[in-house]
Coordinates of C-alpha atoms and ligand atoms in Angstrom, one line a residue:
M1169 CA 35.4 -66.4 -15.6
C1170 CA 35.8 -63.4 -18.1
G1171 CA 35.2 -59.9 -17.9
I1172 CA 33.0 -58.2 -20.4
L1173 CA 32.9 -54.4 -21.5
G1174 CA 30.9 -51.9 -23.5
L1175 CA 30.9 -48.2 -23.5
L1176 CA 28.9 -46.0 -25.7
L1177 CA 30.1 -42.2 -25.2
H1178 CA 27.4 -39.5 -25.7
D1179 CA 30.1 -37.3 -27.6
S1180 CA 31.4 -39.7 -30.9
N1181 CA 34.4 -37.6 -31.2
V1182 CA 35.7 -38.6 -28.1
D1183 CA 37.7 -42.0 -28.1
S1184 CA 36.4 -44.7 -25.7
A1185 CA 39.4 -47.0 -25.9
A1186 CA 41.4 -45.4 -22.9
E1187 CA 38.4 -45.9 -21.0
I1188 CA 37.7 -49.2 -22.0
C1189 CA 41.3 -50.0 -21.1
E1190 CA 41.1 -48.6 -17.7
A1191 CA 37.7 -50.5 -17.2
L1192 CA 39.0 -53.8 -18.3
S1193 CA 41.9 -53.7 -15.7
L1194 CA 39.1 -53.2 -13.3
L1195 CA 38.2 -56.4 -14.0
Q1196 CA 41.5 -58.2 -14.6
H1197 CA 40.6 -60.6 -11.6
R1198 CA 38.1 -62.1 -13.7
G1199 CA 40.5 -63.5 -16.5
Q1200 CA 44.5 -62.8 -17.1
D1201 CA 45.0 -65.0 -20.1
A1202 CA 44.1 -62.6 -22.4
C1203 CA 42.2 -59.3 -23.2
G1204 CA 41.3 -57.0 -26.2
I1205 CA 39.3 -53.8 -27.3
V1206 CA 37.5 -53.3 -30.4
T1207 CA 36.0 -49.8 -31.1
C1208 CA 33.8 -48.3 -33.7
G1209 CA 34.7 -45.1 -35.3
P1210 CA 33.5 -43.4 -38.3
K1211 CA 31.8 -45.3 -40.8
G1212 CA 31.0 -47.8 -38.7
R1213 CA 35.1 -49.1 -38.7
F1214 CA 36.1 -51.3 -36.4
Y1215 CA 39.6 -51.4 -34.3
Q1216 CA 40.7 -54.2 -32.7
C1217 CA 43.8 -54.8 -30.7
K1218 CA 44.1 -58.3 -28.7
A1219 CA 46.5 -60.6 -27.4
N1220 CA 47.4 -62.9 -24.8
G1221 CA 48.5 -61.1 -21.6
M1222 CA 47.0 -59.0 -18.8
V1223 CA 45.9 -55.4 -19.6
R1224 CA 48.8 -53.9 -18.6
D1225 CA 51.0 -55.8 -21.4
V1226 CA 48.7 -55.7 -23.9
F1227 CA 48.0 -52.1 -24.2
D1228 CA 50.1 -49.0 -24.4
E1229 CA 49.5 -45.5 -25.4
N1230 CA 50.3 -46.4 -29.0
S1231 CA 48.0 -49.3 -29.1
I1232 CA 45.3 -47.6 -27.4
S1233 CA 45.4 -44.2 -29.5
R1234 CA 44.9 -46.4 -32.9
L1235 CA 41.7 -47.6 -31.7
I1236 CA 39.5 -44.9 -32.7
G1237 CA 35.5 -44.5 -31.9
G1238 CA 33.2 -43.4 -29.4
M1239 CA 31.9 -47.0 -28.7
G1240 CA 33.5 -50.1 -27.9
V1241 CA 33.5 -53.2 -26.4
G1242 CA 36.4 -54.8 -24.1
H1243 CA 37.3 -58.4 -22.5
V1244 CA 39.5 -60.2 -20.1
R1245 CA 39.7 -63.9 -20.8
Y1246 CA 39.9 -66.7 -18.5
P1247 CA 39.6 -69.8 -20.9
T1248 CA 36.9 -72.3 -20.4
A1249 CA 36.5 -73.6 -24.0
G1250 CA 38.9 -74.2 -26.7
S1251 CA 42.4 -73.6 -26.0
F1252 CA 44.7 -70.5 -24.5
N1253 CA 45.5 -69.9 -28.2
N1254 CA 45.8 -65.8 -28.8
A1255 CA 43.3 -66.8 -32.0
E1256 CA 40.5 -67.2 -29.0
A1257 CA 41.5 -64.2 -27.3
Q1258 CA 38.0 -62.0 -27.8
P1259 CA 36.1 -59.7 -28.8
F1260 CA 35.3 -61.8 -31.5
Y1261 CA 34.4 -60.4 -34.9
V1262 CA 32.1 -61.1 -37.6
N1263 CA 31.7 -59.1 -40.9
S1264 CA 28.2 -60.4 -41.8
P1265 CA 25.7 -59.7 -41.1
Y1266 CA 26.1 -55.9 -40.5
G1267 CA 29.7 -56.2 -38.6
I1268 CA 29.4 -57.5 -35.1
V1269 CA 31.9 -57.6 -32.6
F1270 CA 31.2 -60.1 -29.5
A1271 CA 32.6 -60.5 -25.9
H1272 CA 31.4 -63.3 -23.9
N1273 CA 31.5 -64.4 -20.4
G1274 CA 30.3 -68.1 -19.4
N1275 CA 30.3 -71.7 -21.1
L1276 CA 27.8 -73.4 -23.9
T1277 CA 27.2 -77.2 -22.7
N1278 CA 25.7 -78.2 -26.4
T1279 CA 28.5 -76.9 -28.9
T1280 CA 28.4 -80.3 -30.1
S1281 CA 25.1 -79.7 -31.9
L1282 CA 25.4 -76.2 -32.3
L1283 CA 28.8 -76.8 -34.8
Q1284 CA 26.7 -79.7 -36.5
Y1285 CA 23.9 -76.8 -37.3
M1286 CA 26.5 -74.5 -37.9
D1287 CA 28.0 -76.5 -40.6
A1288 CA 25.3 -78.5 -42.2
T1289 CA 22.6 -75.9 -42.3
A1290 CA 23.9 -72.3 -41.5
H1291 CA 26.9 -73.2 -43.2
R1292 CA 28.8 -70.8 -41.2
H1293 CA 32.9 -71.1 -41.0
I1294 CA 33.9 -71.1 -37.3
N1295 CA 37.9 -70.8 -36.9
T1296 CA 38.6 -71.6 -33.3
S1297 CA 37.4 -74.2 -30.7
S1298 CA 36.2 -71.1 -28.9
D1299 CA 32.4 -71.5 -27.5
S1300 CA 31.9 -67.5 -28.2
E1301 CA 33.2 -67.7 -31.2
L1302 CA 30.2 -70.2 -32.0
L1303 CA 27.8 -67.9 -29.9
L1304 CA 28.6 -65.1 -31.9
N1305 CA 28.0 -67.1 -35.2
I1306 CA 24.6 -68.4 -33.8
F1307 CA 23.4 -64.8 -33.0
A1308 CA 24.8 -63.7 -36.4
N1309 CA 22.9 -66.5 -38.4
N1310 CA 19.6 -65.5 -36.6
L1311 CA 20.3 -61.9 -37.5
Q1312 CA 20.9 -63.2 -41.2
Q1313 CA 17.8 -64.3 -41.4
T1314 CA 15.7 -60.8 -40.9
G1315 CA 17.1 -60.4 -44.4
K1316 CA 16.9 -57.0 -43.8
F1317 CA 19.4 -54.2 -45.9
R1318 CA 18.9 -52.0 -42.7
I1319 CA 17.7 -53.7 -39.3
N1320 CA 16.2 -51.9 -36.1
E1321 CA 16.0 -53.2 -32.4
E1322 CA 13.0 -55.3 -33.1
D1323 CA 15.1 -57.5 -35.3
I1324 CA 17.7 -57.7 -33.1
F1325 CA 15.7 -58.7 -30.1
T1326 CA 14.0 -61.4 -32.3
A1327 CA 17.0 -62.6 -33.5
L1328 CA 18.5 -62.7 -29.7
G1329 CA 15.3 -64.9 -28.8
G1330 CA 16.2 -67.2 -31.2
M1331 CA 19.4 -67.6 -30.2
M1332 CA 18.4 -68.0 -26.6
K1333 CA 16.5 -71.1 -27.8
Q1334 CA 19.6 -72.8 -29.6
V1335 CA 21.7 -72.3 -26.8
K1336 CA 22.3 -73.9 -23.7
G1337 CA 24.6 -73.0 -21.2
A1338 CA 25.7 -69.6 -19.3
Y1339 CA 26.5 -66.7 -21.1
A1340 CA 26.4 -62.8 -20.3
C1341 CA 27.7 -61.2 -23.6
V1342 CA 28.2 -57.7 -24.6
A1343 CA 28.2 -57.2 -28.6
M1344 CA 28.3 -54.4 -31.0
L1345 CA 26.6 -53.7 -34.1
A1346 CA 28.9 -51.6 -36.7
G1347 CA 27.5 -47.9 -36.5
F1348 CA 24.5 -49.3 -34.6
G1349 CA 25.0 -49.4 -30.9
I1350 CA 26.1 -51.8 -28.4
M1351 CA 23.6 -54.3 -26.6
A1352 CA 24.1 -56.8 -23.3
F1353 CA 22.0 -59.9 -22.7
R1354 CA 22.1 -62.7 -20.0
D1355 CA 21.3 -66.3 -20.4
P1356 CA 17.6 -67.2 -19.0
N1357 CA 19.3 -68.7 -15.9
G1358 CA 21.2 -65.9 -15.4
I1359 CA 24.3 -67.6 -14.2
R1360 CA 26.7 -64.9 -15.1
P1361 CA 26.4 -61.3 -14.7
V1362 CA 26.3 -58.4 -16.5
G1363 CA 24.6 -54.9 -15.2
M1364 CA 24.5 -51.4 -17.1
A1365 CA 24.9 -47.9 -15.8
V1366 CA 24.6 -44.2 -17.0
R1367 CA 26.8 -40.9 -16.9
K1368 CA 25.9 -37.6 -17.7
S1369 CA 27.7 -36.1 -20.4
G1370 CA 27.0 -32.5 -21.9
S1371 CA 23.5 -32.6 -23.0
G1372 CA 23.2 -36.6 -23.2
N1373 CA 24.3 -39.9 -21.3
D1374 CA 27.4 -42.3 -21.7
Y1375 CA 26.3 -46.0 -21.0
L1376 CA 28.1 -48.7 -19.6
F1377 CA 27.8 -52.4 -19.6
S1378 CA 30.0 -54.2 -17.5
S1379 CA 30.3 -57.3 -15.5
E1380 CA 30.6 -55.7 -12.7
S1381 CA 29.7 -52.9 -10.5
V1382 CA 32.8 -51.8 -9.6
V1383 CA 33.2 -50.3 -13.0
A1384 CA 30.7 -47.9 -12.9
D1385 CA 31.6 -46.6 -9.5
A1386 CA 35.1 -46.0 -10.7
G1387 CA 34.0 -44.4 -14.1
G1388 CA 31.6 -41.9 -12.5
F1389 CA 28.7 -44.0 -13.5
G1390 CA 25.2 -44.2 -11.7
E1391 CA 21.9 -45.9 -11.4
W1392 CA 23.4 -49.5 -11.7
Q1393 CA 21.0 -52.2 -13.0
D1394 CA 21.8 -55.7 -13.6
V1395 CA 20.7 -57.1 -16.9
R1396 CA 17.8 -59.4 -15.8
P1397 CA 17.9 -63.1 -16.9
G1398 CA 17.1 -63.9 -20.5
E1399 CA 16.7 -60.0 -21.0
A1400 CA 18.2 -58.5 -23.8
V1401 CA 19.1 -54.2 -23.7
I1402 CA 20.2 -52.5 -26.8
I1403 CA 21.7 -48.9 -26.7
T1404 CA 22.0 -46.4 -29.3
R1405 CA 22.5 -42.8 -29.9
S1406 CA 18.7 -42.6 -29.6
G1407 CA 18.1 -44.5 -26.4
V1408 CA 18.1 -47.9 -24.5
S1409 CA 15.6 -50.4 -25.5
R1410 CA 15.4 -53.5 -23.3
R1411 CA 13.4 -56.8 -23.9
Q1412 CA 12.5 -60.2 -22.3
V1413 CA 13.7 -62.1 -25.2
A1414 CA 13.7 -65.5 -23.6
P1415 CA 10.8 -66.7 -21.8
P1416 CA 11.4 -66.9 -17.5
A1417 CA 13.5 -69.6 -16.3
T1418 CA 14.9 -70.4 -12.5
F1419 CA 17.2 -67.4 -11.9
A1420 CA 20.3 -69.4 -10.4
P1421 CA 23.3 -66.6 -10.1
D1422 CA 26.6 -68.4 -9.5
I1423 CA 27.4 -68.5 -5.7
F1424 CA 31.0 -68.7 -6.6
E1425 CA 31.1 -65.4 -8.0
Y1426 CA 30.3 -64.1 -4.1
V1427 CA 32.7 -67.2 -2.8
Y1428 CA 35.8 -66.0 -4.8
F1429 CA 35.3 -64.5 -8.5
A1430 CA 34.0 -61.1 -8.3
R1431 CA 35.7 -58.2 -6.6
P1432 CA 34.5 -57.5 -2.9
D1433 CA 33.4 -53.7 -3.6
S1434 CA 31.4 -54.7 -6.4
V1435 CA 27.3 -55.6 -6.0
L1436 CA 26.1 -58.0 -8.0
D1437 CA 22.2 -58.7 -8.9
G1438 CA 21.6 -56.8 -5.6
I1439 CA 23.7 -58.2 -3.3
S1440 CA 27.1 -56.5 -2.0
V1441 CA 29.8 -58.9 -2.7
Y1442 CA 31.8 -57.8 0.5
R1443 CA 28.7 -58.2 2.8
S1444 CA 28.2 -61.3 1.8
R1445 CA 31.5 -62.4 2.3
M1446 CA 31.5 -60.8 5.7
A1447 CA 28.3 -62.9 6.6
M1448 CA 30.5 -66.2 5.3
G1449 CA 33.1 -65.3 7.8
D1450 CA 30.5 -64.8 10.7
A1451 CA 28.5 -68.5 9.4
L1452 CA 31.9 -70.2 9.4
A1453 CA 32.9 -69.0 12.9
D1454 CA 30.1 -71.2 14.3
E1455 CA 31.2 -74.2 12.5
V1456 CA 34.8 -73.5 13.4
Q1457 CA 33.5 -73.5 17.1
R1458 CA 31.5 -76.3 16.8
I1459 CA 34.3 -78.6 15.6
L1460 CA 36.9 -77.5 17.3
T1461 CA 35.2 -77.8 20.7
E1462 CA 33.9 -81.3 19.1
N1463 CA 37.5 -82.0 19.0
N1464 CA 38.8 -80.8 21.7
L1465 CA 41.1 -78.1 20.0
T1466 CA 41.7 -74.5 20.7
V1467 CA 43.5 -71.7 18.0
D1468 CA 46.0 -69.1 19.0
V1469 CA 45.5 -67.3 16.0
V1470 CA 43.1 -66.6 12.8
I1471 CA 45.2 -66.1 9.3
P1472 CA 43.8 -65.1 6.4
V1473 CA 45.2 -66.9 2.9
P1474 CA 45.7 -63.6 0.6
D1475 CA 43.7 -62.0 -1.2
T1476 CA 40.1 -63.1 -1.3
S1477 CA 39.6 -64.7 2.1
R1478 CA 40.4 -61.6 4.2
V1479 CA 37.1 -60.3 4.5
A1480 CA 35.5 -63.5 5.6
A1481 CA 38.7 -64.2 8.0
L1482 CA 38.6 -60.8 10.0
N1483 CA 34.9 -61.5 10.8
L1484 CA 35.4 -65.0 11.6
A1485 CA 38.2 -63.9 13.8
Q1486 CA 36.0 -61.2 15.3
K1487 CA 33.2 -63.4 16.3
L1488 CA 35.6 -65.9 17.9
G1489 CA 37.3 -63.2 19.9
L1490 CA 40.6 -64.7 18.4
P1491 CA 43.6 -62.2 17.0
Y1492 CA 43.6 -61.7 13.3
R1493 CA 46.9 -61.6 12.1
E1494 CA 48.2 -61.3 8.3
G1495 CA 50.9 -64.4 8.6
F1496 CA 51.2 -64.5 4.7
V1497 CA 52.2 -61.9 2.9
K1498 CA 51.3 -61.6 -1.0
N1499 CA 53.7 -60.5 -3.8
R1500 CA 51.4 -57.6 -5.4
Y1501 CA 53.0 -58.6 -8.5
V1502 CA 51.7 -62.2 -9.0
G1503 CA 48.2 -62.5 -10.1
R1504 CA 45.3 -65.0 -9.3
T1505 CA 46.8 -68.4 -9.1
F1506 CA 43.5 -70.4 -9.3
I1507 CA 42.9 -68.9 -12.9
M1508 CA 46.4 -69.8 -14.2
P1509 CA 46.4 -72.8 -16.9
G1510 CA 48.3 -75.9 -15.7
Q1511 CA 49.0 -77.4 -12.4
E1512 CA 52.4 -76.8 -12.4
M1513 CA 52.1 -73.3 -12.9
R1514 CA 49.3 -72.6 -10.2
K1515 CA 51.5 -74.6 -7.9
K1516 CA 54.9 -72.5 -8.7
N1517 CA 53.0 -69.6 -8.3
V1518 CA 51.4 -70.1 -5.0
R1519 CA 55.0 -70.2 -3.4
R1520 CA 55.8 -67.1 -5.8
K1521 CA 52.8 -65.3 -4.4
L1522 CA 52.2 -66.1 -0.7
N1523 CA 55.2 -65.5 1.9
A1524 CA 54.7 -66.9 5.4
M1525 CA 56.0 -64.7 8.3
A1526 CA 57.7 -67.2 10.8
L1527 CA 56.9 -64.9 13.9
E1528 CA 52.8 -65.3 13.4
F1529 CA 53.4 -68.9 13.4
V1530 CA 56.0 -70.4 15.7
G1531 CA 54.6 -72.7 18.3
K1532 CA 50.9 -71.5 17.8
N1533 CA 48.1 -73.5 16.6
V1534 CA 47.1 -71.5 13.8
L1535 CA 43.8 -71.3 11.7
L1536 CA 44.0 -70.6 8.4
V1537 CA 41.2 -69.2 6.5
D1538 CA 40.5 -69.5 2.9
D1539 CA 37.7 -68.7 0.8
S1540 CA 37.6 -72.2 -0.9
I1541 CA 39.6 -75.2 -1.5
V1542 CA 39.4 -76.5 -5.2
R1543 CA 42.3 -78.6 -6.2
G1544 CA 44.1 -78.4 -2.8
T1545 CA 46.9 -76.2 -4.4
T1546 CA 46.7 -73.3 -2.2
S1547 CA 45.9 -75.1 0.8
K1548 CA 48.8 -78.0 0.7
E1549 CA 51.2 -75.3 -0.1
I1550 CA 50.5 -73.0 2.7
V1551 CA 50.2 -75.6 5.0
Q1552 CA 53.1 -77.2 4.7
M1553 CA 54.7 -73.1 4.2
A1554 CA 53.3 -72.7 7.8
K1555 CA 54.8 -76.0 9.3
D1556 CA 58.2 -75.1 8.0
V1557 CA 58.2 -72.0 9.7
G1558 CA 57.3 -73.6 12.9
A1559 CA 53.3 -73.8 13.2
K1560 CA 51.9 -76.4 16.1
K1561 CA 49.0 -77.4 14.7
V1562 CA 47.5 -76.2 11.4
I1563 CA 43.6 -76.2 11.1
V1564 CA 42.3 -74.8 7.5
A1565 CA 38.5 -73.4 7.5
S1566 CA 36.9 -72.9 4.0
C1567 CA 34.3 -70.4 3.3
A1568 CA 32.7 -72.6 0.7
P1569 CA 31.8 -76.6 1.4
P1570 CA 33.6 -79.1 -0.5
I1571 CA 33.9 -78.9 -3.9
R1572 CA 33.3 -82.3 -5.8
H1573 CA 31.8 -81.8 -9.2
S1574 CA 32.7 -80.2 -12.4
N1575 CA 31.7 -76.4 -13.5
V1576 CA 30.3 -76.5 -16.9
Y1577 CA 29.3 -72.6 -16.6
G1578 CA 32.8 -70.7 -17.0
I1579 CA 35.0 -71.8 -14.3
D1580 CA 37.9 -74.2 -15.5
M1581 CA 36.8 -76.8 -13.5
P1582 CA 36.4 -79.8 -16.1
S1583 CA 37.6 -82.5 -14.1
R1584 CA 36.2 -83.8 -10.9
A1585 CA 39.7 -85.9 -10.6
E1586 CA 41.2 -82.8 -10.2
L1587 CA 39.5 -81.7 -7.0
V1588 CA 40.7 -82.3 -3.8
A1589 CA 37.5 -83.2 -2.5
Y1590 CA 36.6 -85.4 -5.1
G1591 CA 36.0 -89.0 -3.1
R1592 CA 37.4 -87.8 -0.2
D1593 CA 35.9 -87.2 3.2
T1594 CA 37.1 -84.4 5.7
E1595 CA 39.5 -86.7 7.1
A1596 CA 41.1 -87.7 3.9
I1597 CA 41.3 -84.0 2.3
A1598 CA 43.1 -82.9 5.7
S1599 CA 45.2 -85.6 5.0
A1600 CA 45.6 -85.1 1.6
I1601 CA 46.8 -81.1 2.2
G1602 CA 48.5 -82.2 5.1
A1603 CA 46.8 -80.1 7.7
D1604 CA 45.9 -81.3 11.0
L1605 CA 42.1 -80.6 10.6
V1606 CA 39.9 -79.1 8.0
I1607 CA 36.4 -77.3 8.4
F1608 CA 33.9 -76.5 5.6
Q1609 CA 31.1 -74.3 5.6
T1610 CA 27.7 -75.9 5.2
L1611 CA 26.1 -75.3 1.7
A1612 CA 23.0 -74.0 3.7
D1613 CA 25.0 -71.7 5.7
L1614 CA 26.6 -70.6 2.5
I1615 CA 23.5 -69.8 0.6
K1616 CA 22.1 -68.1 3.5
S1617 CA 25.3 -65.7 4.0
V1618 CA 24.5 -64.3 0.1
R1619 CA 21.0 -64.7 -0.4
Q1620 CA 19.9 -62.6 2.7
F1621 CA 21.1 -59.4 1.0
N1622 CA 18.4 -60.3 -1.5
P1623 CA 15.5 -63.0 -0.6
D1624 CA 14.2 -62.2 -3.9
I1625 CA 16.5 -64.6 -5.4
M1626 CA 15.2 -68.0 -4.9
S1627 CA 18.3 -70.1 -6.0
F1628 CA 22.0 -70.0 -6.7
D1629 CA 24.0 -72.0 -9.2
C1630 CA 25.8 -74.4 -6.7
S1631 CA 26.3 -77.1 -9.1
V1632 CA 30.3 -77.6 -7.7
F1633 CA 28.7 -78.4 -4.6
T1634 CA 25.9 -80.2 -5.6
G1635 CA 26.4 -81.5 -9.2
D1636 CA 22.7 -80.4 -9.8
Y1637 CA 23.2 -78.3 -13.4
V1638 CA 19.9 -75.8 -13.6
T1639 CA 20.0 -75.6 -17.4
G1640 CA 18.9 -79.2 -17.2
D1641 CA 21.3 -80.5 -20.2
V1642 CA 24.3 -81.8 -18.2
D1643 CA 24.5 -85.3 -17.9
E1644 CA 27.2 -87.9 -17.2
K1645 CA 27.8 -88.4 -20.8
Y1646 CA 28.6 -84.8 -21.3
L1647 CA 30.4 -84.6 -18.1
S1648 CA 32.7 -87.3 -19.1
H1649 CA 33.2 -86.3 -22.5
L1650 CA 34.3 -82.6 -20.8
E1651 CA 36.7 -84.7 -18.7
S1652 CA 38.4 -86.1 -21.3
M1653 CA 39.0 -82.9 -23.6
R1654 CA 39.8 -80.6 -20.9
A1655 CA 41.5 -82.2 -17.6
D1656 CA 44.9 -80.9 -17.2
N1657 CA 46.6 -84.1 -18.3
A1658 CA 44.3 -84.0 -21.3
R1659 CA 44.3 -80.6 -22.7
G1660 CA 47.8 -80.5 -24.5
K1661 CA 46.7 -83.8 -26.6
A1662 CA 43.3 -82.7 -27.4
M1663 CA 43.6 -79.3 -28.5
G1664 CA 47.2 -78.7 -29.5
M1665 CA 47.8 -75.9 -27.3
S1666 CA 50.9 -76.2 -26.3
V1667 CA 52.7 -72.8 -26.1
G1668 CA 53.9 -71.1 -29.4
V1669 CA 51.5 -73.2 -31.5
Q1670 CA 49.3 -71.1 -33.7
S1671 CA 46.5 -73.5 -33.3
V1672 CA 43.4 -71.7 -35.4
G1673 CA 40.5 -73.5 -36.3
N1674 CA 38.9 -76.9 -35.1
D1675 CA 37.9 -80.0 -36.8
H1676 CA 35.1 -79.1 -38.0
S1677 CA 35.6 -77.8 -41.3
N1678 CA 33.2 -76.3 -43.4
G1679 CA 32.7 -77.8 -46.8
V1680 CA 35.4 -80.8 -46.6
D1681 CA 33.2 -83.1 -44.9
G1682 CA 34.3 -82.5 -41.5
K1683 CA 38.2 -82.8 -42.2
T1684 CA 40.2 -79.8 -40.8
N1685 CA 41.4 -78.5 -44.4
G1686 CA 44.7 -76.7 -45.1
V1687 CA 43.5 -73.4 -44.5
H1688 CA 43.3 -74.0 -40.8
E1689 CA 47.4 -74.0 -40.9
Q1690 CA 47.9 -71.2 -42.8
R1691 CA 45.8 -68.9 -40.5
G1692 CA 46.9 -67.3 -37.1
S1693 CA 49.7 -65.5 -38.4
D1694 CA 49.2 -63.4 -41.1
V1695 CA 45.4 -63.0 -40.9
T1696 CA 44.1 -59.7 -39.0
L1697 CA 41.4 -61.7 -36.8
G1698 CA 42.6 -64.1 -34.2
S1699 CA 46.3 -62.8 -34.1
D1700 CA 48.1 -60.9 -31.8
I1701 CA 48.8 -57.9 -34.1
R1702 CA 47.9 -54.8 -32.0
A1703 CA 45.7 -52.2 -33.2
T1704 CA 44.8 -53.9 -36.4
V1705 CA 42.2 -52.0 -38.4
N1706 CA 39.2 -54.3 -39.2
G1707 CA 36.5 -53.6 -41.9
S1708 CA 36.5 -51.9 -45.3
D1709 CA 35.1 -48.5 -46.5
D1710 CA 31.4 -49.7 -47.4
T1711 CA 28.9 -48.4 -45.0
V1712 CA 27.0 -51.7 -44.5
G1713 CA 25.7 -51.3 -41.0
L1714 CA 25.6 -47.7 -40.8
H1715 CA 21.5 -47.9 -39.8
N1716 CA 20.5 -44.8 -37.7
S1717 CA 21.9 -41.7 -36.4
W1718 CA 24.9 -43.0 -35.0
N1719 CA 26.4 -42.9 -38.6
T1720 CA 28.8 -40.2 -38.4
S1721 CA 30.0 -39.3 -42.0
Ligands
PRP1268 O1 42.5 -75.1 -4.1 P1 42.9 -74.2 -5.3 O2 42.7 -75.0 -6.2 O3 44.4 -73.9 -4.8 O4 41.8 -73.0 -5.4 C1 41.6 -72.3 -4.4 C2 42.4 -71.1 -4.2 O5 42.4 -70.3 -5.3 C3 42.1 -68.9 -4.9 O6 43.0 -68.0 -4.9 P2 43.7 -67.4 -5.8 O7 45.0 -67.2 -5.7 O8 43.8 -67.9 -7.3 O9 43.2 -65.7 -5.6 P3 43.3 -64.7 -4.6 O10 44.5 -64.0 -4.6 O11 41.8 -64.0 -5.1 O12 42.6 -65.3 -3.2 C4 41.3 -69.0 -4.0 O13 41.1 -67.8 -3.4 C5 41.8 -69.6 -3.0 O14 42.7 -69.3 -2.3
LIG1269 N1 35.2 -67.9 -18.2 C1 34.8 -67.3 -19.3 O1 33.8 -67.0 -19.2 C2 35.4 -68.1 -21.1 C3 34.5 -67.3 -22.0 C4 34.6 -68.5 -23.2 N2 34.2 -70.1 -22.8 C5 36.5 -68.9 -23.6 O2 36.7 -69.9 -22.9 O3 36.8 -67.8 -23.8
MG1270 MG1 43.0 -67.4 -2.6

C-alpha cells in the first residue's frame, strides 16, 4: 500500500510543499520505506525531493523551502514491485511528452508484456524494476500519440482510456503535467482508493487528491468525493473535469483497507473505516462466544494488539461484557511492523514495539484481539510475551479470516508459503503461533461488517482470503512467478536489493537486445532522478508543457 497526494493551490504564489509534507505525514501508515514530493513552479519547472525514509527524516525546513510552486504531487512508498532501492522512490518523472510527474498506489499484474511493449514498440526506456515507472511510461506513450504541440483535457482523457485498456492490476494514481494541472485516476475495479476535496481560497478554490479522506479533514478541505473506478479527474486553473475513461467493471475495493491499512478516521468509498472496525468487533464477539462455549472455555480479559485492532477489540469486549485492558504498551516511535521489509526486521520490531504489562496477564485466561494474522510474526511474539508474563491461557481472535492467498494488488504478500494460515487448519495455526486457541472472523461477517455502511458496493476484493482475483488475469503461473521473484528468501538474489547497492534499471535494456548495458551501473549516483539528492531541480528553461492559464510567466 502506498499513499498518494496531489495539491493545487489557487494562489500560485504560495508554495504547496509544506502542506504536501504535512499531508504525507498523515498517510505515513500507508508506506514507511520511501517518500517524495515534486512541485511545479514558474515556467513549468519541477522541483523534486525524494529518498528512502519516513517523511520526518526525508524533509526538513531547508528541503521544503527549495520545493517551489503552487501545485505538487506527493508519495509515501511501501514497495510491492521492484526493490527497496531509493531509485524507486516516488513520484516518478518523465520529460516527454510535456513533463509528467506520477505517483502510484497499487500493483500491476501484466508487467512482463508491458515491458516488452515498451521495448519493442514504444522504444521507451524503463530505468528501474518499479511497475509505477512502467505505468507512467505507458501513460506518457499514449499521450505522445496525440502528436500535439499543446494538449487539452480531452487528449488526457483519451490517453488515460488507452492506458486503462493496456494495463491490468490495481492502480490509484495522482499525476501532474508541467504548467497544466494535476489529475487522479483509478483502475476500472477501483481496488485502491483515491478521492478529492476542495477548500475555499480567496476568490477561488484549492484542490486536493488523496488516498484517504483524513488528509482533507486535517487540511480544512470539504466536499470529499471518491474518484470512481475507471474515472479520471483533471484539475487546472480553469476548473475540474471528470470523465469515465474505462468501461464499467466490477467495483471491488480492497477489503483489507478496512481491516488494516487505512486510518480509522478515514472514510473510503462512503464507508467509515472506524465504524467498519467497530462492526468487525461486534461480529467477532458472536463467533468468539460460540467457539468458547464449544470448547468449554472462559475468558477473563480482552487485550488488543496495538494499534489497529483497538477499535474492534473494545467493541468485542463490550458485547461480551468482558473487561478491556491495554495489556500491551506500544512504543510510539516504532512504526508498523507488517509493512517493514524482511522477516528478521519485522520480528525484531514486534518486540521493540510492544511490551506486555504482567499485571494484566498473571493467572488469567486472556483473549488477544488482532485485526489480522498474516505471517504470524506478531501473534507468535505476543503469545510468547503473554505467556512469559504469566498468562494462564492465551486465545487469539482475528477480525479477518485466515489469509491463505497472495496479494497481487498492492500489499506485499507475494508468497503463500510465508502466510501462517497457508496449508494449516485453525488448530495447526494455533500451534504454529503457540496459542491455546485461535478464532477467526468468517468472511461473510467481515464483508457484512464493511458493506452495511454502503450497500451500493456489491463486492470487495477479498482475494487474500479466497484466491479469487477480480482482474481475471491472475493464474497459477503468474502466482508462482511472483513467489519466485518476491518471496522473502528470493528477493536479495532476484533483485539485487542488498542495502546500499544502487540498483538502477532492470534487465530490459532498450536497444541492447534485452541485455543489461553499462549505462545502468553508472546511474543512481549522479543522475538527478532516482538518487537521494534532496530538493533537486529538474527541468530546463524551455516552456514545453506550459499550456494554459496556469502559465505563470
Ligand atoms: O501476522 P503478521 O504478519 O504479524 O501481520 C499482522 C499484524 O501486522 C499488523 O500490525 P502492524 O504492527 O503492522 O501495525 P499496527 O500498529 O497498525 O497494528 C496488523 O495489525 C497485525 O498486528
Ligand atoms: N504499495 C504500493 O502501492 C506500491 C506501489 C508500487 N507497486 C511500488 O512498489 O512502488
Ligand atoms: Mg497490528
